[in-house]
Short mmCIF file of C-alpha atoms and ligand atoms in Angstrom, two decimals:
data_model
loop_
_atom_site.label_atom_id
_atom_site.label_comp_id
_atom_site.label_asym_id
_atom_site.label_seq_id
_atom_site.Cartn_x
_atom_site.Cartn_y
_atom_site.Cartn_z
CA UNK A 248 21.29 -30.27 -51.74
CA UNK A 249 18.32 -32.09 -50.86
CA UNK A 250 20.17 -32.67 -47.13
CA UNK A 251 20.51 -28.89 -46.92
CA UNK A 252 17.13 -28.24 -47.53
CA UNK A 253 15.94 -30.84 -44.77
CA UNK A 254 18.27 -29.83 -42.47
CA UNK A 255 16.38 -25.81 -43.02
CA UNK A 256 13.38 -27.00 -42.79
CA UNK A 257 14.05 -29.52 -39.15
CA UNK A 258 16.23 -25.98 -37.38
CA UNK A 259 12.58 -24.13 -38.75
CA UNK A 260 10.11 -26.06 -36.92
CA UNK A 261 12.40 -26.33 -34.13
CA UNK A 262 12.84 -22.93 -33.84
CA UNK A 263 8.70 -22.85 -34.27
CA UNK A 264 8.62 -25.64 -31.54
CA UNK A 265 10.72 -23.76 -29.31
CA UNK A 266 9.11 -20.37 -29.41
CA UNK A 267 5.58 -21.90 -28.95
CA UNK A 268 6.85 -24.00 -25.76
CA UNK A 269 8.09 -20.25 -24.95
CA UNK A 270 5.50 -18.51 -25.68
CA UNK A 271 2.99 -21.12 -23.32
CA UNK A 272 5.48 -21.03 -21.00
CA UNK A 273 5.21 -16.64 -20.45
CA UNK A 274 1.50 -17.33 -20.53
CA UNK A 275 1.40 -18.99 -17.59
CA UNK A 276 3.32 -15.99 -15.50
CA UNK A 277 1.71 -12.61 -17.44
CA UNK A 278 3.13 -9.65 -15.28
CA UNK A 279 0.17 -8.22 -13.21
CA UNK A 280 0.40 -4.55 -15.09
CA UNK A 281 -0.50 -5.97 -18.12
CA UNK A 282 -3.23 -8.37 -17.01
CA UNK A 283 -4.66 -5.07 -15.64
CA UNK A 284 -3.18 -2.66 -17.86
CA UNK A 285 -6.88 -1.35 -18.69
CA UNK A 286 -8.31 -1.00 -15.00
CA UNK A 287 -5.37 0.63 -12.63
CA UNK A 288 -1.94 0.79 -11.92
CA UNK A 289 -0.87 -2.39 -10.02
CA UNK A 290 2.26 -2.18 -7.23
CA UNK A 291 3.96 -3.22 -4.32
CA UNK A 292 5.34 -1.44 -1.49
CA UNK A 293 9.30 -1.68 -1.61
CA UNK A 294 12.48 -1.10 1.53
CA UNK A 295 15.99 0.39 0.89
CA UNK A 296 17.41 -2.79 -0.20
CA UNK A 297 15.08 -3.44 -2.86
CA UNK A 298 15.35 -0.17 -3.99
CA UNK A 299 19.35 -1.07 -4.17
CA UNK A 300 18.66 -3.91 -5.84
CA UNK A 301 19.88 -6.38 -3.38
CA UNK A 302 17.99 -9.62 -4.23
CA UNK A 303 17.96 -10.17 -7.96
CA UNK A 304 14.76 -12.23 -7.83
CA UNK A 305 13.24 -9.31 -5.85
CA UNK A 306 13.98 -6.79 -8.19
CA UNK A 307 12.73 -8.83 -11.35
CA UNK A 308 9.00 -9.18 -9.22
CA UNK A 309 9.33 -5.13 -8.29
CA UNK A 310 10.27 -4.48 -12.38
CA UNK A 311 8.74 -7.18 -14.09
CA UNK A 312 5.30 -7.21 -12.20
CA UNK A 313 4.40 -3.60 -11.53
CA UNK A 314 4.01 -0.15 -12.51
CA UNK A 315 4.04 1.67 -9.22
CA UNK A 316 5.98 1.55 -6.64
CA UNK A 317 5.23 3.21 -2.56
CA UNK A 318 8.33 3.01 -0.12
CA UNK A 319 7.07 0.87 2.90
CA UNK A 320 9.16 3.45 5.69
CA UNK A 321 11.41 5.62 4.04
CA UNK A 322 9.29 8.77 3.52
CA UNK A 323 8.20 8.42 6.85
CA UNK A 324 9.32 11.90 8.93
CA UNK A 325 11.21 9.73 11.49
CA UNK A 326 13.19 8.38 8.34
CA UNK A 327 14.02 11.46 6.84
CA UNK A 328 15.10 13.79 9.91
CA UNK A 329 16.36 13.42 13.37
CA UNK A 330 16.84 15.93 15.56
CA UNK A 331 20.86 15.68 15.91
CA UNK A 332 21.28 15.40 12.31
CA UNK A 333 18.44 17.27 10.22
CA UNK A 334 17.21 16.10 7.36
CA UNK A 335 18.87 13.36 5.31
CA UNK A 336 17.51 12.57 2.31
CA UNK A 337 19.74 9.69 1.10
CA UNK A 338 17.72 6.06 0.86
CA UNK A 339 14.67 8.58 0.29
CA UNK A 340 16.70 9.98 -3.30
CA UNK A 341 17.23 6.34 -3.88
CA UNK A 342 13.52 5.05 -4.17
CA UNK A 343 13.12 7.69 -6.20
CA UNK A 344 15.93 7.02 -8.42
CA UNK A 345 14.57 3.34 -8.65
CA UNK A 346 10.76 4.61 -9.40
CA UNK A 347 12.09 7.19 -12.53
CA UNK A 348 15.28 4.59 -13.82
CA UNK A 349 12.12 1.95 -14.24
CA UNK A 350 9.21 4.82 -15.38
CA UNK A 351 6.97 3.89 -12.13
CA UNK A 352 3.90 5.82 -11.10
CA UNK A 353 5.57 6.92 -7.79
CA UNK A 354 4.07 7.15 -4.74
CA UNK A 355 4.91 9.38 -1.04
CA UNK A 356 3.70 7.73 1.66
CA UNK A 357 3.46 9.98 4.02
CA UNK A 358 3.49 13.28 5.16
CA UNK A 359 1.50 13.64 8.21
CA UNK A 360 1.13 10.95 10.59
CA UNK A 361 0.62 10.55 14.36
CA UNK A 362 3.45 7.38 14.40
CA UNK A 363 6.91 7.37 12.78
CA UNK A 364 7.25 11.32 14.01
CA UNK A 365 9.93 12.26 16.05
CA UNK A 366 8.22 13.42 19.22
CA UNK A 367 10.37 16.49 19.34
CA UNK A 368 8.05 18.30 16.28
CA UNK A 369 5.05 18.15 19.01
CA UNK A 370 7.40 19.66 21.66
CA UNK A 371 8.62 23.24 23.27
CA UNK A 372 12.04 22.73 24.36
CA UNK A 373 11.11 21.95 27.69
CA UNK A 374 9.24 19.19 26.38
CA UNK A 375 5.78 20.53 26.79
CA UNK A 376 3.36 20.51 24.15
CA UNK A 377 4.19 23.33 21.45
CA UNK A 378 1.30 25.67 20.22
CA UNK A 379 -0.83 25.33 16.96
CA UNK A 380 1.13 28.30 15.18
CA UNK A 381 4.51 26.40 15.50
CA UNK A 382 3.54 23.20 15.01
CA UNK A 383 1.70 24.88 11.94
CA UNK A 384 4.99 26.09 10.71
CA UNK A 385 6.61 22.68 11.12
CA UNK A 386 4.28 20.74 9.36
CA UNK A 387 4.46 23.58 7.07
CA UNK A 388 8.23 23.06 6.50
CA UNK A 389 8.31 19.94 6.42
CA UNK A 390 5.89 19.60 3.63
CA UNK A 391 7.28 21.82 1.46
CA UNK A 392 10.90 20.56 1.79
CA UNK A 393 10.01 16.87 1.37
CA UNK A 394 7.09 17.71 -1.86
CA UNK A 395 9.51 20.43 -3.18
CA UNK A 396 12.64 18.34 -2.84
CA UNK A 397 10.69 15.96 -5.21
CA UNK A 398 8.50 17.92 -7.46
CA UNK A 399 7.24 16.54 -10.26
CA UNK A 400 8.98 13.47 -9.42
CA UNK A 401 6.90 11.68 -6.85
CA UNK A 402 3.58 11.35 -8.50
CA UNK A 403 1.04 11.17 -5.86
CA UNK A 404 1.47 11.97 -2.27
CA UNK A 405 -0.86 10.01 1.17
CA UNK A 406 -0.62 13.79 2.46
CA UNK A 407 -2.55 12.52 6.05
CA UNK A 408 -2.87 8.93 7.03
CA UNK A 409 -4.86 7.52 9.63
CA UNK A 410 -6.61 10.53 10.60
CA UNK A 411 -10.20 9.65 11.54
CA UNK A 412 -11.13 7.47 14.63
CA UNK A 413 -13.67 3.74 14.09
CA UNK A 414 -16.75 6.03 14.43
CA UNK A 415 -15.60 8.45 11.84
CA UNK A 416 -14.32 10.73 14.35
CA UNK A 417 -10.98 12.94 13.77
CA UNK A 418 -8.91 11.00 16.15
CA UNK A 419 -7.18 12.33 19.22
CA UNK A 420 -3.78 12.77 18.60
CA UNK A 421 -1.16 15.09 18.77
CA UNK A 422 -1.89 17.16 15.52
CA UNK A 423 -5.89 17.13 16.46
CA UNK A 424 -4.96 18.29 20.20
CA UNK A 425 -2.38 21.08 19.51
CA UNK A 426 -3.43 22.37 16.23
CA UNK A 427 -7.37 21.27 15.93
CA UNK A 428 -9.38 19.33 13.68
CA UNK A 429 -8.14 21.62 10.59
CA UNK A 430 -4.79 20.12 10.51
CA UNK A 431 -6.23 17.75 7.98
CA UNK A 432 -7.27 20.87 5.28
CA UNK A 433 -3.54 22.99 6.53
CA UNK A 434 -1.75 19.63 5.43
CA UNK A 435 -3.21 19.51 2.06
CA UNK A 436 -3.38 23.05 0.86
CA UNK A 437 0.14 22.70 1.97
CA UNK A 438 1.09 19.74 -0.32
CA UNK A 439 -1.08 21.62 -2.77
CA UNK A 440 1.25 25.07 -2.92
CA UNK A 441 4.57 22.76 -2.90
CA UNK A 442 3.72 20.70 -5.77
CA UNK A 443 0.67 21.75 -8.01
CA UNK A 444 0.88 18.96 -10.11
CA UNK A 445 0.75 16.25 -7.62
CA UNK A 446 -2.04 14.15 -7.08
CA UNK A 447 -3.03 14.39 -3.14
CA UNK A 448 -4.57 11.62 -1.26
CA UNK A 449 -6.02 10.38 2.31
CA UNK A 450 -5.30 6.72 3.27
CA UNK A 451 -6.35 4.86 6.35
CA UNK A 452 -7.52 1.40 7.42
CA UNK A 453 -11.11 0.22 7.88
CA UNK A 454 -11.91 2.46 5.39
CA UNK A 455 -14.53 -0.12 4.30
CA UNK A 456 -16.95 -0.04 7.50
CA UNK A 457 -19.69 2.28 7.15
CA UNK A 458 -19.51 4.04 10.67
CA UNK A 459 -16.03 4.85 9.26
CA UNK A 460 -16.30 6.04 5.55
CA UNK A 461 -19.35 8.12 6.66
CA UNK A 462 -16.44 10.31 8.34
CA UNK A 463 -14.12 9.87 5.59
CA UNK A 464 -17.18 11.51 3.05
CA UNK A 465 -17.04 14.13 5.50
CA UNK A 466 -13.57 14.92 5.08
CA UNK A 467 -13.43 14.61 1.42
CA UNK A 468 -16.61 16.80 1.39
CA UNK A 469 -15.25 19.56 3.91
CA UNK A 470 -12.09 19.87 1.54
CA UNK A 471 -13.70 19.83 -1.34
CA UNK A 472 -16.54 22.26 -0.49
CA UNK A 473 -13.25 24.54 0.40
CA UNK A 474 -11.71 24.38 -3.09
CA UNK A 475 -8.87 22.02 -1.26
CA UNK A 476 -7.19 19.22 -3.87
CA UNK A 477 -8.17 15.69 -3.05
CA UNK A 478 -7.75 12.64 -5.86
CA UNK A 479 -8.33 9.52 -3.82
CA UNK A 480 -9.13 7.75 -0.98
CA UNK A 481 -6.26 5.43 0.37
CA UNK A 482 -8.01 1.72 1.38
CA UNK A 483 -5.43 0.22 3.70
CA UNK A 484 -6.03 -3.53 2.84
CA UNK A 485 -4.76 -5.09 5.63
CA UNK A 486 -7.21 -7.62 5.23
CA UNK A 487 -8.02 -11.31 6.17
CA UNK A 488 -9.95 -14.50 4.73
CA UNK A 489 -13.01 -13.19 6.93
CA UNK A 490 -13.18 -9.18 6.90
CA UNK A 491 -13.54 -7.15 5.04
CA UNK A 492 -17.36 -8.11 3.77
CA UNK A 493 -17.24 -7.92 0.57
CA UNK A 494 -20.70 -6.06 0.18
CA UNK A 495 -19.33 -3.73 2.60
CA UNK A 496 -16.30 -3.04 0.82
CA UNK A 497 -17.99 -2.61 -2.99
CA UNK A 498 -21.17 -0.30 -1.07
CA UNK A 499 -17.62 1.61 0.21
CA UNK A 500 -15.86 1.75 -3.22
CA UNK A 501 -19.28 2.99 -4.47
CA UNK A 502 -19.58 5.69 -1.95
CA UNK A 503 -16.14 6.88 -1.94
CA UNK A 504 -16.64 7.65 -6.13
CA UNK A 505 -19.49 9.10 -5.73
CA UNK A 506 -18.17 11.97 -3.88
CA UNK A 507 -15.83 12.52 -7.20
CA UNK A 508 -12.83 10.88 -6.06
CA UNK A 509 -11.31 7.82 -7.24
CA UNK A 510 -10.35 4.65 -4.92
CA UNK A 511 -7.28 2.99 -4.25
CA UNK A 512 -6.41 -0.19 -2.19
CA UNK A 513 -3.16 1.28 -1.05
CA UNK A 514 -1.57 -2.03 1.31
CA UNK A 515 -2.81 -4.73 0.24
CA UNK A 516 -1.91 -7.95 2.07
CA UNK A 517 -4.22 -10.85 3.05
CA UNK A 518 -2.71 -12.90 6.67
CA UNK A 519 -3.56 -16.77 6.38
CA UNK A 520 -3.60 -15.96 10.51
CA UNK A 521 -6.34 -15.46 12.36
CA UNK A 522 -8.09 -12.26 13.14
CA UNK A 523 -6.80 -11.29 16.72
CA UNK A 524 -8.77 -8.42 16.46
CA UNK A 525 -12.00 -9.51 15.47
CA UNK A 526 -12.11 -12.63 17.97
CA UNK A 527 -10.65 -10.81 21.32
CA UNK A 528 -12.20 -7.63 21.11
CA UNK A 529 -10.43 -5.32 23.03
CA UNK A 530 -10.04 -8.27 26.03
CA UNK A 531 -6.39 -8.13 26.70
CA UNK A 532 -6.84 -11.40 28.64
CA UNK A 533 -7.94 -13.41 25.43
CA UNK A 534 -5.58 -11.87 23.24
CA UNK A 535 -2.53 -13.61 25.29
CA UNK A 536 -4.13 -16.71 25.27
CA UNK A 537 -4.72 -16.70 21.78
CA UNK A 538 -0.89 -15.59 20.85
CA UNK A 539 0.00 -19.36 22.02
CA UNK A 540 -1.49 -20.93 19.32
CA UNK A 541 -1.38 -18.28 16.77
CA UNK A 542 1.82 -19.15 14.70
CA UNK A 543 -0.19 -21.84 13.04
CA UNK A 544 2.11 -22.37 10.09
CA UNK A 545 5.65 -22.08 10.81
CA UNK A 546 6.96 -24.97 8.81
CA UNK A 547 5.00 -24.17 5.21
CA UNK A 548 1.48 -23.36 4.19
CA UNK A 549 -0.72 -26.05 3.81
CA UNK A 550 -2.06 -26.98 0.11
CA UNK A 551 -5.73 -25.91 1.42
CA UNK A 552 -4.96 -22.62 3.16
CA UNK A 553 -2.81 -21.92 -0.34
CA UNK A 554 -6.37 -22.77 -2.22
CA UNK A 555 -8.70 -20.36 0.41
CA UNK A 556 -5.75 -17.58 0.14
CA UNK A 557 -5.92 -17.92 -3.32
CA UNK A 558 -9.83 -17.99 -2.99
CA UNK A 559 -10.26 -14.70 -1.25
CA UNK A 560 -7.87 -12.87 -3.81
CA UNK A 561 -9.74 -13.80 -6.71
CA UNK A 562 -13.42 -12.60 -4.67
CA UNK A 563 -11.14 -9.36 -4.06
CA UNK A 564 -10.04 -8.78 -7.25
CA UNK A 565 -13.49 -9.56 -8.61
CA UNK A 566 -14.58 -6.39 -6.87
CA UNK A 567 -11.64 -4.09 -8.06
CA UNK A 568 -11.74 -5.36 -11.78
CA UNK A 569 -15.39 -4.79 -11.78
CA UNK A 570 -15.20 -1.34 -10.38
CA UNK A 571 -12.27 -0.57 -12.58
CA UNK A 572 -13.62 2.40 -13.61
CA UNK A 573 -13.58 4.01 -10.29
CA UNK A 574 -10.41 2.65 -8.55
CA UNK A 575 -7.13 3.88 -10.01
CA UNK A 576 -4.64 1.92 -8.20
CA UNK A 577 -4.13 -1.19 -5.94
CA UNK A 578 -0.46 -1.44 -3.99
CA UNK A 579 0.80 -4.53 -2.45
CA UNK A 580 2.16 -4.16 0.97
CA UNK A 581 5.29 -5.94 0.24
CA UNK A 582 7.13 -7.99 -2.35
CA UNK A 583 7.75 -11.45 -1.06
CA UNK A 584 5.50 -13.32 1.56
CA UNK A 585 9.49 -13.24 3.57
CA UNK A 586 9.80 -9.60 3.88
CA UNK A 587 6.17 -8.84 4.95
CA UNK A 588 5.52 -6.41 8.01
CA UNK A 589 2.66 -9.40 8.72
CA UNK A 590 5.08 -11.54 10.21
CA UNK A 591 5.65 -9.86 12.79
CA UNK A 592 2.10 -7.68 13.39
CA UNK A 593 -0.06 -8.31 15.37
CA UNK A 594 2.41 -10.87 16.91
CA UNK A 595 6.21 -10.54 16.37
CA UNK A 596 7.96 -13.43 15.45
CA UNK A 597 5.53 -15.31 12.95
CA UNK A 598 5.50 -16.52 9.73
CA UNK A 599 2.44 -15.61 7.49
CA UNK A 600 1.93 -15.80 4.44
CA UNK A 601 0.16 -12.60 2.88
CA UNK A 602 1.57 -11.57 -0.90
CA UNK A 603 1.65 -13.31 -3.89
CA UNK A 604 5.33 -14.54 -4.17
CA UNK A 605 6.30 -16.88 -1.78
CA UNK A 606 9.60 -16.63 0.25
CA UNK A 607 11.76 -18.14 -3.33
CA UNK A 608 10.03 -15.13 -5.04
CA UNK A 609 8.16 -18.08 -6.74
CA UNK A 610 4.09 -17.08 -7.91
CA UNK A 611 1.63 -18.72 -5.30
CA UNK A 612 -2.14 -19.97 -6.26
CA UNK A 613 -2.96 -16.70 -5.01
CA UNK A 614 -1.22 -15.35 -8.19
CA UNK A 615 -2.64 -17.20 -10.17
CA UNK A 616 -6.20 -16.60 -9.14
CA UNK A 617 -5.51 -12.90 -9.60
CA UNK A 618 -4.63 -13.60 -13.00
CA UNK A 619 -7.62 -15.23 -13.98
CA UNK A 620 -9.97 -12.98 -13.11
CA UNK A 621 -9.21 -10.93 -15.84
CA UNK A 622 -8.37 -13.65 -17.87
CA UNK A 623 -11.30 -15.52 -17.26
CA UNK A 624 -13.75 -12.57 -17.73
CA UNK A 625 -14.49 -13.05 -21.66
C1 GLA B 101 0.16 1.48 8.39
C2 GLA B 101 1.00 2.52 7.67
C3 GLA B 101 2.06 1.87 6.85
C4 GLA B 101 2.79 0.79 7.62
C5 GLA B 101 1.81 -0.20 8.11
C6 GLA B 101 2.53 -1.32 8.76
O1 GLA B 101 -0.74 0.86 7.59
O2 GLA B 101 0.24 3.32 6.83
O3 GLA B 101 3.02 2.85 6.50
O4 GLA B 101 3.50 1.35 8.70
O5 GLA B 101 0.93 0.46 8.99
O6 GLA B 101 3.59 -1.78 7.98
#
């Protein structure tokens, strides 16, 4: 009897043992959308495999991790239609599948766009420019059979992306040229009339310099001023260990909410690379020589660049957790540091290290960091 009862009482604190090692053990890896559960929805952007469920440790990041999901290419317009097939609408169905089957915020990105659009929608058959009316009607038609196709499915929709120039300018591209400067408003009352309940945003990058956001006020301003739907302001986060400035980005955050929409940081990715950009200039010249040497990593990433990656996240995330109240979501461009566009943009071919998994699907310091913030702010 008295065996019995000691051989209860050694499977209970075993058991007790075990869950507590268990329990420690989750601690350590909390999935991002609870951490931030009480600030904004927290996602990644995803391809058709992942949305098949190829890789099994990809899918358990995409599930376990986040709440939202954006597909990286396969809402683009040169995705969906072609001009010797129309539209197909198969790998688009399945992100969308994926989103609903796991109850994701889901996210169209996007509907008008200067790249990714078969040049044929800007042409006359003789391959001259069209005229504003038809390309009206085409942007028209396309809007309202990608929104309607998913009504009240796809949650949110980047209705124009990268519309407005590095002074705040709208840029010069086909859209602006054939149809005018109000191809921005035509594009969201659009989205607006196929899907009412939709929220309806503008994304671009740089969106945290000022010569920039004081065009993007403009355009939220302009719309709103003509009764036109806009939720948020898309911050491509593209970013690096030196840009953006972090004062720069919370005055922008700031700015942007003040005009009665709410912020999100819609491709988020941080390159352990150096800024081409901001060292060349626009010197063609420099930029070649500076491709040489600019796989710097190829073999693994150092423990210290892990530390400063991790570093700049945290300073990052700092920002968004502290403006919580005015951002609603932040989207990772990407799942795995192995599948990121980064590796091969600006310069094809390397091997960066931008997410928070690494290339096992294993949590970097940078995940950890991002963690803490929240976890750390008592
Ligand atoms: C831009 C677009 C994205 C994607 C990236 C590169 O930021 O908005 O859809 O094409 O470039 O991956």
């Amino acid at each position: 009897m008295k065996i019995k009862k000691l051989t209860i009482n050694v499977i209970a604190a075993l058991v007790i043992f075990s869950v507590s090692v268990f329990a420690a053990g989750c601690d350590t890896q909390p999935a991002l959308k609870d951490v931030y559960a009480k600030d904004f929805l927290i996602g990644c952007a995803v391809n058709y495999d992942q949305t098949c469920e190829m890789v099994p440790c990809e899918t358990a990041i995409i599930t376990g991790q986040f709440n939202t999901i954006t597909p990286e290419n396969l809402l683009k317009w040169e995705k969906l239609y072609s001009d010797a097939n129309g539209y197909n609408f198969d790998k688009a169905d399945k992100f969308v599948e994926f989103g609903q089957k796991n109850k994701m915020f889901i996210v169209g990105h996007t509907l008008v766009w200067q790249h990714q659009t078969p040049m044929s929608i800007f042409q006359n058959a003789d391959g001259n420019d069209t005229d504003r009316k038809t390309l009206l009607a085409r942007m028209k038609e396309h809007i309202f059979t990608v929104v309607g196709r998913y009504k009240g499915k796809v949650n949110g929709w980047d209705v124009v992306n990268e519309a407005l120039d590095a002074d705040g300018n709208i840029r010069k591209t086909k859209w602006s040229e054939i149809i005018g400067d109000d191809y921005i408003e035509k594009a969201f009352e659009y989205a607006h009339e196929a899907d009412p309940d939709a929220e309806l945003y503008y994304n671009d990058f740089d969106m945290w310099k000022p010569s920039k956001y004081a065009g993007v006020i403009r355009l939220i301003r302009g719309l709103k001023t003509k009764g036109i739907r806009i939720d948020s302001v898309g911050m491509q986060g593209h970013w690096g260990f030196d840009y953006p400035f972090d004062e720069e980005l919370e005055a922008a955050i700031l700015v942007y909410s003040q005009t009665g929409v709410k912020v999100m940081v819609t491709e988020l990715d941080i390159s352990v690379l150096p800024n081409l950009f901001a060292n060349t200039g626009a010197d063609i010249a420099a930029m070649r020589e500076m491709r040489e040497g600019y796989n710097l990593y190829p073999d693994g990433l150092p423990d210290e660049i892990q530390q400063k990656q991790a570093k700049r996240y945290a300073e990052l995330f700092s920002i968004f957790h502290r403006h919580a109240d005015r951002i609603s979501r932040i989207t990772f461009w990407g799942v795995q540091d192995g599948n990121s566009w980064r590796n091969n943009w600006p310069v094809r071919g390397c091997t960066d290290y931008p997410l928070l998994f690494d290339r096992d699907c294993k949590p970097k310091p940078a995940f950890d960091a991002v963690v803490k913030v929240v976890k750390c702010d008592k």
